[in-house]
Short mmCIF file of C-alpha atoms and ligand atoms in Angstrom, two decimals:
data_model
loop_
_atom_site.label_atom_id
_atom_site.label_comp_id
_atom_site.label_asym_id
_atom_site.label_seq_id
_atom_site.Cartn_x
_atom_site.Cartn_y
_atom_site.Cartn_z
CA UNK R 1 19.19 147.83 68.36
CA UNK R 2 17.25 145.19 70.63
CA UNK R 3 18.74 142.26 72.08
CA UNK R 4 17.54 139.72 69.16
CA UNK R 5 18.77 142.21 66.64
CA UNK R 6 22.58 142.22 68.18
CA UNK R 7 22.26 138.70 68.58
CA UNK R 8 25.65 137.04 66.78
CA UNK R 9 23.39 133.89 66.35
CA UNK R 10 21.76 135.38 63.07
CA UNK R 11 25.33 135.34 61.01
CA UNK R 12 25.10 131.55 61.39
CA UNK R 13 28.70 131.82 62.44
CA UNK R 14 29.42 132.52 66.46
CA UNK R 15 27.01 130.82 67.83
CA UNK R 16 27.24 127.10 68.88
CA UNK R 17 24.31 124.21 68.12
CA UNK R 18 22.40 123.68 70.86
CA UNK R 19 20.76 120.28 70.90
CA UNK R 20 20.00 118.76 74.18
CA UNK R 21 18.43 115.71 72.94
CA UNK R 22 18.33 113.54 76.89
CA UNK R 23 16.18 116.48 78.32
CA UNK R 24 12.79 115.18 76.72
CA UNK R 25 11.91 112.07 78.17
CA UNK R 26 12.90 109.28 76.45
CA UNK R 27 9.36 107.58 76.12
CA UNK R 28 8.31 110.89 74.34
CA UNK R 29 11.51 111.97 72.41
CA UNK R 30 10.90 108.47 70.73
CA UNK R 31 7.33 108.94 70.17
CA UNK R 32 7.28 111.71 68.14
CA UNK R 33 10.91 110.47 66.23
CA UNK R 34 8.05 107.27 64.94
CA UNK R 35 4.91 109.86 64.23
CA UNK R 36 7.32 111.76 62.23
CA UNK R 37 8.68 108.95 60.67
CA UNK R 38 5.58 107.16 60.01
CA UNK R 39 4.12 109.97 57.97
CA UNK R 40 6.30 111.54 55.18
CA UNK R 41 3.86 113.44 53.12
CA UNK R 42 0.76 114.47 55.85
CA UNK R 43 -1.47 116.06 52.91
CA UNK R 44 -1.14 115.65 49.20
CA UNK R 45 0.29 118.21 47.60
CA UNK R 46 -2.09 120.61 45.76
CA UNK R 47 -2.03 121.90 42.32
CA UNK R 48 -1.16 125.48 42.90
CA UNK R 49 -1.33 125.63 39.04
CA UNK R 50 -4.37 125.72 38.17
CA UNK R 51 -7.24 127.67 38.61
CA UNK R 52 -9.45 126.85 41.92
CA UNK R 53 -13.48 126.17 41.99
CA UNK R 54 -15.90 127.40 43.68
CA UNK R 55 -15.77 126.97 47.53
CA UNK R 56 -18.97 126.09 49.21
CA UNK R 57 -19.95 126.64 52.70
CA UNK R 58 -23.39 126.42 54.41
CA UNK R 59 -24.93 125.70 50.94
CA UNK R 60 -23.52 128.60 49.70
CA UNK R 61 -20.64 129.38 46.99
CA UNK R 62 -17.52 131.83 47.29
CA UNK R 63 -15.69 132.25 44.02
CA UNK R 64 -12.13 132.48 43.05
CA UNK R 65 -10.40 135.35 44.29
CA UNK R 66 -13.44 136.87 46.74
CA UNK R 67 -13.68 137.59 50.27
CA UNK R 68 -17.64 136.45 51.22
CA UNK R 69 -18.84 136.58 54.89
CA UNK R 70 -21.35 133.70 55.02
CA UNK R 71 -23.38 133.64 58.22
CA UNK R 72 -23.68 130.31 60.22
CA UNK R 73 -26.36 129.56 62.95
CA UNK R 74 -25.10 127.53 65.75
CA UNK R 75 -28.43 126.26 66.16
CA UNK R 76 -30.99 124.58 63.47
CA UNK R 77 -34.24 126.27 64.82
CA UNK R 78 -37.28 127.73 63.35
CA UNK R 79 -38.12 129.52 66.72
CA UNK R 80 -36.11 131.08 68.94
CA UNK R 81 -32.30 131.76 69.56
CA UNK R 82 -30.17 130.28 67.13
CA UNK R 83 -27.01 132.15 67.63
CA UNK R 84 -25.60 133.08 63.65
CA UNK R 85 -22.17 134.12 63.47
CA UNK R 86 -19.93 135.63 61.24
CA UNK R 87 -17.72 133.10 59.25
CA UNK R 88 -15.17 135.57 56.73
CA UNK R 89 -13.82 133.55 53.60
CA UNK R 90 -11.34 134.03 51.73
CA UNK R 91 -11.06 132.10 48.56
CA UNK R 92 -7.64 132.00 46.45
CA UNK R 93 -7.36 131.82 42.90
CA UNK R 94 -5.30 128.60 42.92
CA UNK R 95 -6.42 125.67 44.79
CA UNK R 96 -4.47 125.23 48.24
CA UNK R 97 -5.50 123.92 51.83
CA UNK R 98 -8.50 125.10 53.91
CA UNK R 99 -7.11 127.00 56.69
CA UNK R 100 -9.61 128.13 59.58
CA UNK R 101 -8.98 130.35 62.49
CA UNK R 102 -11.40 130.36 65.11
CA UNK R 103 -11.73 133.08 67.98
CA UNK R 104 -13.72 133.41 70.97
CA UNK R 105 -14.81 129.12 71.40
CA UNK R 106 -14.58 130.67 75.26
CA UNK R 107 -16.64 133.91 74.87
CA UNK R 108 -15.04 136.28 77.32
CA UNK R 109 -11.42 135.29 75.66
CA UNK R 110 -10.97 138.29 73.20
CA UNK R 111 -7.82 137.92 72.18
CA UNK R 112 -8.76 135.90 69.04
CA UNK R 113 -11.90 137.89 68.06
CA UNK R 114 -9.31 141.25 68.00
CA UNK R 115 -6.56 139.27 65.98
CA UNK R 116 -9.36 138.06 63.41
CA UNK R 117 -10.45 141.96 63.26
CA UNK R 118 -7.13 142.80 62.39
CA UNK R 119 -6.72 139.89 59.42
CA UNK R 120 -9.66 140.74 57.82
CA UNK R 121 -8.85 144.65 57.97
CA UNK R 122 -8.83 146.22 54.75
CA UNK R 123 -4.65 147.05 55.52
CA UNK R 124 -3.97 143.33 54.95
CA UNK R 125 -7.00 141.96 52.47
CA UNK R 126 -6.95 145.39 49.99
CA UNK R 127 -5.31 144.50 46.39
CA UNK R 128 -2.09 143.53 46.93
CA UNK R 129 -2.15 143.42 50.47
CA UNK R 130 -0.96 140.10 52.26
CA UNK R 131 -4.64 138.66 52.67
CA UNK R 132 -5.20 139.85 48.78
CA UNK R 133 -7.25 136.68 47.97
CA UNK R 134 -6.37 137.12 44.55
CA UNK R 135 -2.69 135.80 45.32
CA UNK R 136 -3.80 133.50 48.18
CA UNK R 137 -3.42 129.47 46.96
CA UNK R 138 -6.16 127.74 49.11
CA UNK R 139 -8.98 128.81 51.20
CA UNK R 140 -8.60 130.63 54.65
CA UNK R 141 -12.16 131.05 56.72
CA UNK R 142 -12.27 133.27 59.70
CA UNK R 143 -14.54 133.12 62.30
CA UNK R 144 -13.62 135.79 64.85
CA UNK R 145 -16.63 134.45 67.54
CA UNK R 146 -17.77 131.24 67.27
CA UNK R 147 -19.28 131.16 70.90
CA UNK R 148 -21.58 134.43 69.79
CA UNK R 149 -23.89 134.06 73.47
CA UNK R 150 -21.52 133.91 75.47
CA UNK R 151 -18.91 136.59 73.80
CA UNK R 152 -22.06 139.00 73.91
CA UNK R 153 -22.55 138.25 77.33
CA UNK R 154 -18.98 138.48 78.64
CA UNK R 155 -18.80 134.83 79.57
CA UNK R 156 -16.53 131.86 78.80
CA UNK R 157 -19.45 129.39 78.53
CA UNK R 158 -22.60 128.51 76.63
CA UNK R 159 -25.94 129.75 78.21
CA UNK R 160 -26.68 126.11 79.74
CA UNK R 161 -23.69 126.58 81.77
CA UNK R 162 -21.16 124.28 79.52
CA UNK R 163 -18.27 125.10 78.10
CA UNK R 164 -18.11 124.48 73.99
CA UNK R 165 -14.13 123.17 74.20
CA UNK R 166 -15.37 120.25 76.19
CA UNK R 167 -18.48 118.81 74.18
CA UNK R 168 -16.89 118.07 70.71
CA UNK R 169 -17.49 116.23 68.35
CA UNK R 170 -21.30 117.04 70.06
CA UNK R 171 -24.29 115.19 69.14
CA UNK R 172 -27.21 116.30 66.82
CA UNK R 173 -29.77 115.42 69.51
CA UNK R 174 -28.19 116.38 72.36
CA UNK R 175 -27.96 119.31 75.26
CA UNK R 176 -27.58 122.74 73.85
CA UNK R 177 -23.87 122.83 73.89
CA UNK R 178 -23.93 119.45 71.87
CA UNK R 179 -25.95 120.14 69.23
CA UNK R 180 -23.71 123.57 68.45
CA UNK R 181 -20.17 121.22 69.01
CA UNK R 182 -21.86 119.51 66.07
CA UNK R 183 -22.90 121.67 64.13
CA UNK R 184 -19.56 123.60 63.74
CA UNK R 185 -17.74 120.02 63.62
CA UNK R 186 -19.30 119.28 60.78
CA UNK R 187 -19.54 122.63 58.67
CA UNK R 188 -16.25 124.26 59.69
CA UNK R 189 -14.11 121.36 61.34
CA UNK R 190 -14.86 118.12 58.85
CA UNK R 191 -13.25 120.08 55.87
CA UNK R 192 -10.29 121.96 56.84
CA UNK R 193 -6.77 121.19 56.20
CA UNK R 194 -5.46 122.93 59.21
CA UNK R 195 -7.05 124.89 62.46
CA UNK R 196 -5.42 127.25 64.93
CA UNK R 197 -7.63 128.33 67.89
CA UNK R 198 -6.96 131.21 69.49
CA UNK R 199 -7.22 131.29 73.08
CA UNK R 200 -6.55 133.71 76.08
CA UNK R 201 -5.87 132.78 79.97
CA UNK R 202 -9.47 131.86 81.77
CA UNK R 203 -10.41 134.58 84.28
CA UNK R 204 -7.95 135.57 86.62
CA UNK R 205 -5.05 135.20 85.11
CA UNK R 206 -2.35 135.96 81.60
CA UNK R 207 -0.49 133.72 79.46
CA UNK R 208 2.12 135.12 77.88
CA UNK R 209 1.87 134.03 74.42
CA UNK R 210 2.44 129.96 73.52
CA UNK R 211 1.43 128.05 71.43
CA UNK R 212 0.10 123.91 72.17
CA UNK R 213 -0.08 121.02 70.07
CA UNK R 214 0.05 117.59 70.40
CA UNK R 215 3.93 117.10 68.72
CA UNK R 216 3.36 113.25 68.00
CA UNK R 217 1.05 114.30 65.39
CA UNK R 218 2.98 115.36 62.51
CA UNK R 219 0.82 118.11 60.81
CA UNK R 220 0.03 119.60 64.04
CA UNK R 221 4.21 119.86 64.55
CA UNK R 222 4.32 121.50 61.73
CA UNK R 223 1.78 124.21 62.34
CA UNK R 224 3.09 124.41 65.90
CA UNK R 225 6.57 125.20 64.10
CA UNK R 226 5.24 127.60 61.34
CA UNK R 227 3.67 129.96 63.79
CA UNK R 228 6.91 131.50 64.75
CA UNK R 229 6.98 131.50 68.88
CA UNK R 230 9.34 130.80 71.14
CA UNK R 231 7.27 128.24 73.78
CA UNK R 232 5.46 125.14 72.23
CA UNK R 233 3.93 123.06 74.90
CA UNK R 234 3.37 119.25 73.78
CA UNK R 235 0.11 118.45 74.79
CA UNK R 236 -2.26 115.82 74.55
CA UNK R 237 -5.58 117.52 74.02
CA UNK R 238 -8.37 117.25 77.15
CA UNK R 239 -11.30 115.23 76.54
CA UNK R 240 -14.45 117.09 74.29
CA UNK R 241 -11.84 119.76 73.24
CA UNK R 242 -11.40 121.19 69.40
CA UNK R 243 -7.89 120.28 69.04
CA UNK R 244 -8.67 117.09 70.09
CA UNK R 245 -11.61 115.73 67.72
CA UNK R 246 -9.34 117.39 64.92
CA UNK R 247 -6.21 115.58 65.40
CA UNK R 248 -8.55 112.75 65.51
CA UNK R 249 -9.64 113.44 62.24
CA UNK R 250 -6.10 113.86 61.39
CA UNK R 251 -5.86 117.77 60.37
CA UNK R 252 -3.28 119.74 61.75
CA UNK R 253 -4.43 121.62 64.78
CA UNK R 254 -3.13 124.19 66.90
CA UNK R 255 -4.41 125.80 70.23
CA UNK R 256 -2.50 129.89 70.60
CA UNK R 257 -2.63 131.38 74.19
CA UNK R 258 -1.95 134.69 74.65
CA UNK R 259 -3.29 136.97 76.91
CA UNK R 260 -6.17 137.09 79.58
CA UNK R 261 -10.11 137.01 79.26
CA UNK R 262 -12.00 140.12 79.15
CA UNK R 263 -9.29 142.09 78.27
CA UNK R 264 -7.40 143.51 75.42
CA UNK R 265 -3.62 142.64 75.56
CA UNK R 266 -2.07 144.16 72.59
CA UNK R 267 0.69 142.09 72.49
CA UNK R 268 -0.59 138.99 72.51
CA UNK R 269 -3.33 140.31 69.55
CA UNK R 270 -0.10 141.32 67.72
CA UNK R 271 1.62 138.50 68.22
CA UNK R 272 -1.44 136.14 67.39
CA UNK R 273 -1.62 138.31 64.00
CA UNK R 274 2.11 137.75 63.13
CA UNK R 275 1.74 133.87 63.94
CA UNK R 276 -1.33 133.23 61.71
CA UNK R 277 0.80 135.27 59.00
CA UNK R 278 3.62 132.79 59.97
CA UNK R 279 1.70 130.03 59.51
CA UNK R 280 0.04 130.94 56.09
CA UNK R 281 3.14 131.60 54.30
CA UNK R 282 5.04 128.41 55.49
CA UNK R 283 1.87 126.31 54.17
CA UNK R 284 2.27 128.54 50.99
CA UNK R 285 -1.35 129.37 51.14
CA UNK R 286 0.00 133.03 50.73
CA UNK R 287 3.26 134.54 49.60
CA UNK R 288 5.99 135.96 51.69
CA UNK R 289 8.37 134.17 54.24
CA UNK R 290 7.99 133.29 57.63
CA UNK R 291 9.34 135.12 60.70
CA UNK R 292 11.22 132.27 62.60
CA UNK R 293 12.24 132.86 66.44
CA UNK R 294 15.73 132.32 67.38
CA UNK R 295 15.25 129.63 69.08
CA UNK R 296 12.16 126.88 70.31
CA UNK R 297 11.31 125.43 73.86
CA UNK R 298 9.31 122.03 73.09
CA UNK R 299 8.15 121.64 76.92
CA UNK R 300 6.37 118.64 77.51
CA UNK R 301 6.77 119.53 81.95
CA UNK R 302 5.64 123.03 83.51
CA UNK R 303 5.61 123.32 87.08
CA UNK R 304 2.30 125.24 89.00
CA UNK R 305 2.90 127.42 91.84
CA UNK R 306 0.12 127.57 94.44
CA UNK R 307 -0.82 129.86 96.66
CA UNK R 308 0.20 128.42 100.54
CA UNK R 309 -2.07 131.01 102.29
CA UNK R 310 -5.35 133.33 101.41
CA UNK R 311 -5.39 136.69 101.11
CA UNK R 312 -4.21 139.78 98.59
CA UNK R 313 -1.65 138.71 96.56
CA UNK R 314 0.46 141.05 95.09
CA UNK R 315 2.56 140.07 92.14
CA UNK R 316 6.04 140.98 91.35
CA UNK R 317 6.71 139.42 88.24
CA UNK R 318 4.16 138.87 85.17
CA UNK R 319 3.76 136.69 82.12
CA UNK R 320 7.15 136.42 80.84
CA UNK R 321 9.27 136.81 83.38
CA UNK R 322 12.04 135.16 84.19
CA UNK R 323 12.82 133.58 87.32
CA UNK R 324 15.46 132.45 89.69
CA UNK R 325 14.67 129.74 92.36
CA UNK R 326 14.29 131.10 95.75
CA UNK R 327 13.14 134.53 94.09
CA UNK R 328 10.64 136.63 95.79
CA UNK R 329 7.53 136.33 93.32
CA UNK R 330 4.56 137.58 94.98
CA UNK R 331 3.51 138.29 98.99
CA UNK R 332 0.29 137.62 99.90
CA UNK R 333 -1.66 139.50 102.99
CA UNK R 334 -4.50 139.25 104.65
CA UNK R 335 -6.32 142.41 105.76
CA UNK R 336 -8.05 140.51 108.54
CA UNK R 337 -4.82 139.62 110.02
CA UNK R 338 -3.10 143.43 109.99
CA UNK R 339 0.82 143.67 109.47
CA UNK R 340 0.91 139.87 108.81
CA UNK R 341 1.88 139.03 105.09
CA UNK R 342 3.82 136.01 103.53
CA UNK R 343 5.93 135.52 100.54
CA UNK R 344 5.55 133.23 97.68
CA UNK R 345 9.27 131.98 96.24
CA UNK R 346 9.69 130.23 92.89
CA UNK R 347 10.56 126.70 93.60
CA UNK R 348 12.36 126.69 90.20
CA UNK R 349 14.45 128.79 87.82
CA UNK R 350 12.58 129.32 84.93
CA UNK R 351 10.10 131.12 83.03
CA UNK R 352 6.61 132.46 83.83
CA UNK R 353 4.68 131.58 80.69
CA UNK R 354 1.40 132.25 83.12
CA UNK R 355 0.61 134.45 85.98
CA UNK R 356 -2.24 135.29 88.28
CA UNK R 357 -3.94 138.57 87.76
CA UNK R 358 -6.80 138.50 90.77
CA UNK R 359 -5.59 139.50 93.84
CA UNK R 360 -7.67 137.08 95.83
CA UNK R 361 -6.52 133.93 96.48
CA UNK R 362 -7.23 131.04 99.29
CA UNK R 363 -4.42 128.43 99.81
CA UNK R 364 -3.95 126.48 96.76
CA UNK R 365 -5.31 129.13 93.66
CA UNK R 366 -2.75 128.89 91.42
CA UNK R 367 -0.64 131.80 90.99
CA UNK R 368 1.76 131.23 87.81
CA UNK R 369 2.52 128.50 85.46
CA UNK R 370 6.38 128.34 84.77
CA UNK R 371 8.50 126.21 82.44
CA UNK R 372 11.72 125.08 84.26
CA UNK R 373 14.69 125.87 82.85
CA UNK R 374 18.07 124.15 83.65
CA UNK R 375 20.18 124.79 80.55
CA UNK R 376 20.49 127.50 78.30
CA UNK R 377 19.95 129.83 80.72
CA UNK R 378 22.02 132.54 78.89
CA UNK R 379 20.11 131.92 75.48
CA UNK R 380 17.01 132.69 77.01
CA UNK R 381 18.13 135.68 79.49
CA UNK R 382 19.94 137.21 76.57
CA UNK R 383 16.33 137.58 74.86
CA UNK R 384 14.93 139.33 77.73
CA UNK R 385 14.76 142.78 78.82
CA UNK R 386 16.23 144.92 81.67
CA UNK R 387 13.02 143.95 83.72
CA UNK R 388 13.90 139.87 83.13
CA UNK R 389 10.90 139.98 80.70
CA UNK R 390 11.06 137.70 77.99
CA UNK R 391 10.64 139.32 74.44
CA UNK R 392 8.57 137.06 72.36
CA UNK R 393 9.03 137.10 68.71
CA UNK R 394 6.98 139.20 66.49
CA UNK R 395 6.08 141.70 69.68
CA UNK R 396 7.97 144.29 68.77
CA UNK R 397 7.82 144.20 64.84
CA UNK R 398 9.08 142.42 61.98
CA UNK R 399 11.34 140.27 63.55
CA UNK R 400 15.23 139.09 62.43
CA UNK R 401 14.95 136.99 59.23
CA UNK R 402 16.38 133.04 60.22
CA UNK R 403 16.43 130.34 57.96
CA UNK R 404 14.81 126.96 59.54
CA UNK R 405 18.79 125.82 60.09
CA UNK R 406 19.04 128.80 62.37
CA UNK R 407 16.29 127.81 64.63
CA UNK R 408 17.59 125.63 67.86
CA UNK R 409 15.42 123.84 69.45
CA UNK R 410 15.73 122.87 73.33
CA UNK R 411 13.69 120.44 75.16
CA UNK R 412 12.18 120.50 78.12
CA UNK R 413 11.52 117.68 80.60
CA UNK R 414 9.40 116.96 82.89
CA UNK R 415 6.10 115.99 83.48
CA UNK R 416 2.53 118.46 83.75
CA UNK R 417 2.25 119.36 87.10
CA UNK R 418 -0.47 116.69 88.61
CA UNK R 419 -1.18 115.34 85.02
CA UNK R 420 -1.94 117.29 81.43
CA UNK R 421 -1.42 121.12 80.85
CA UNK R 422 -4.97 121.43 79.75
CA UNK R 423 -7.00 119.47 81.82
CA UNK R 424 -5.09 119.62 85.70
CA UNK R 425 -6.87 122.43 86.52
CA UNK R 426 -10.33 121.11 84.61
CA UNK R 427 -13.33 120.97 86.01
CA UNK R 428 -16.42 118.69 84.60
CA UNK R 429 -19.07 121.32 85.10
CA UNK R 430 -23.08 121.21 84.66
CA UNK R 431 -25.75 123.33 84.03
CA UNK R 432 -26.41 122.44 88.24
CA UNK R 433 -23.32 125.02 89.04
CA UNK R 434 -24.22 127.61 86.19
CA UNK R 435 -25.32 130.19 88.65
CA UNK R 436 -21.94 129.80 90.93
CA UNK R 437 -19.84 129.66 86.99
CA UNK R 438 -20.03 133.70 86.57
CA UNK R 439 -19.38 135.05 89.90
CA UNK R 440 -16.51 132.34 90.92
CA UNK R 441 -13.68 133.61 90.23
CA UNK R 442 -11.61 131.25 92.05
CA UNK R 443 -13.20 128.26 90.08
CA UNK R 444 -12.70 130.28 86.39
CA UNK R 445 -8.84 130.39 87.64
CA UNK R 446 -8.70 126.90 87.25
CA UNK R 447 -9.99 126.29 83.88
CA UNK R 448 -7.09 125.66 80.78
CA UNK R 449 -7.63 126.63 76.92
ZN1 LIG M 501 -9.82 129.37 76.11
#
């Protein structure tokens, strides 16, 4: 039996309510108390009664109760490259919301592209199987890579050198990057109900797997809350980015983090899998109940480490540790300076929902991204395992059953290290830098989303 399981929180009966409500900063706390106040009902309701029509996309029509891959090219050209990909739908036989996942908007970020894989497997879509679109109420389109160049060429950005998460809503008569930002805003954005990105960590390092929304926006709290994790990061969206055009247009959106670029992190693929699943069912687009964690850390403050010399760096703790302050985290040595190494302590207790992967640094690469944690130390620790590593929910299985009551959820203070969690480490780049983008690994290491 695993720590969660042998929890004595689950009865409902041991365990004491946890509600720390001065941690959040006031200014904020309040701010999403009037969002959520201000908007009762977010969507209408739909008839789940009746039978659905016809769903069209690109001009073309998926019926009730098919799955229909419709192919949609980034660009509108009559020559040359124009970059189709794959968009899966699946098309319920009662009317419901339009729910669409997108992987891959950073091409070398696979985590999303694997987790769409796995939805559209014929284990979960066969007859009867959770994706049966036969009892799904609503529509839910896939589109495992929406960057296709630069997921076929093993890079985070489009081939002029700009990144797609920063050039929405685009423009029709724009750069390259602008006129595909439009093009997907207004086929797959304009008309859903609800979005979740999935994301990994940029080059260089791993998240362990979060999820970030903007919490003063109510439908995008609720979709944050539905996908069953444990670490929600409040979040205004950066400038040009997905989630931020779509909570502009009011629709619930979502950004999932889990794992690093160019690799395969099964976890955070099973975990992404799990929290779409999550989601779905607690928007009753399909049947079943949600997997709830036992408890929720709304961070709006994380606090960077940097590196305070160059050299190899050697980490001793990963995504999902947890830390005490003062603890040993990584040493760092340079070869050109034999025998000579230096440590790198955590300036806070807390935990490490990001860590570096590269071993090279120069002073001031960040090396780990870690949410401070003052209070409920023992909550946390107690869902960790003998190596201090957190165990996130739905990573090892079907997780505990909870009831929404069960769920506590702790705040956590603070402000983004040197401003927002997705932009601080942003850079504004242009097709003059695209030769330095692929082979700079210290500037990838500071890119976010
Ligand atoms: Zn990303």
């Amino acid at each position: 039996m695993d720590k969660k399981e042998s929890d004595p929180g689950k009865t409902g009966r041991t365990r004491k309510k946890i509600r720390i409500s001065h941690e959040m900063s006031p200014d904020r706390k309040k701010a999403v108390k009037d969002a959520m106040k201000a908007k009762k009902v977010s969507k209408p309701e739909w008839d789940r009664i009746n039978e659905s029509s016809a769903h069209k996309f690109n001009r073309k029509k998926v019926k009730p109760g098919e799955i229909r891959t419709i192919k949609l090219n980034l660009l509108k050209v009559t020559i040359g490259d124009s970059w189709p990909t794959s968009v899966c739908i699946l098309h319920g036989n009662r009317p419901g919301p339009v729910v669409t996942i997108i992987g891959a908007i950073h091409g070398d970020e696979l985590t999303g592209p694997s987790a769409c894989s796995h939805l559209l497997s014929e284990a979960l879509t066969c007859d009867g199987g959770p994706l049966d679109p036969k009892k799904i109420a609503g529509t839910i389109r896939i589109v495992p890579v929406i960057n296709t160049p630069g997921f076929k060429s093993n890079s985070r950005y489009f081939p002029d050198g700009r990144d797609l998460n920063r050039e929405f809503p685009g423009r029709r008569t724009g750069n390259t990057t602008q006129r595909v930002a439009h093009r997907i805003y207004h086929s797959l954005i304009k008309d859903s109900d609800y979005i979740i990105d999935l994301h990994s960590a940029a080059k260089g390092r791993s998240n362990m797997p979060q999820v970030r929304a903007d919490l003063t926006h109510p439908t995008s709290q609720r979709l944050a809350k539905s996908f069953g994790l444990e670490v929600i990061l409040d979040s205004k969206p950066p400038k040009g980015s997905l989630r931020r055009v779509i909570n502009n247009l009011d629709i619930g959106a979502i950004t999932y983090e889990g794992g690093g670029a160019s690799s395969l992190d099964h976890e955070a693929v099973q975990v992404a899998v799990n929290g779409v699943l999550n989601s779905l069912k607690t928007l009753h687009v399909i049947p079943g109940s949600p997997n709830r964690p036992r408890f929720r850390l709304l961070a709006s403050g994380s606090t960077w480490l940097r590196a305070h010399g160059g050299g190899l760096l050697d980490m001793l703790v990963g995504p999902g540790s947890f830390v005490e302050e003062g603890e040993v985290i990584a040493t760092i040595s340079d070869p050109q300076s034999p025998g000579q190494s230096i440590e790198l302590e955590s300036p806070i207790t807390g935990l490490f929902i990001c860590a570096a992967t590269h071993p090279f640094v120069t002073a001031g690469t960040p090396v780990g991204h870690i949410l401070p944690i003052t209070k409920s130390k023992e909550l946390i620790l107690n869902q960790c395992d003998e190596n201090s590593r957190f165990i996130v929910n739905g990573s090892l299985g079907t997780p505990v059953w909870r009831e929404e009551s069960d769920v506590d959820e702790i705040s956590i203070e603070g402000e983004w290290s040197g401003g927002n969690v997705d932009s601080e480490w942003q850079r504004n780049w242009t097709n003059e830098n695209t030769n330095s983008i692929q082979n700079n690994i210290i500037a990838a290491e500071e890119e976010e989303d």
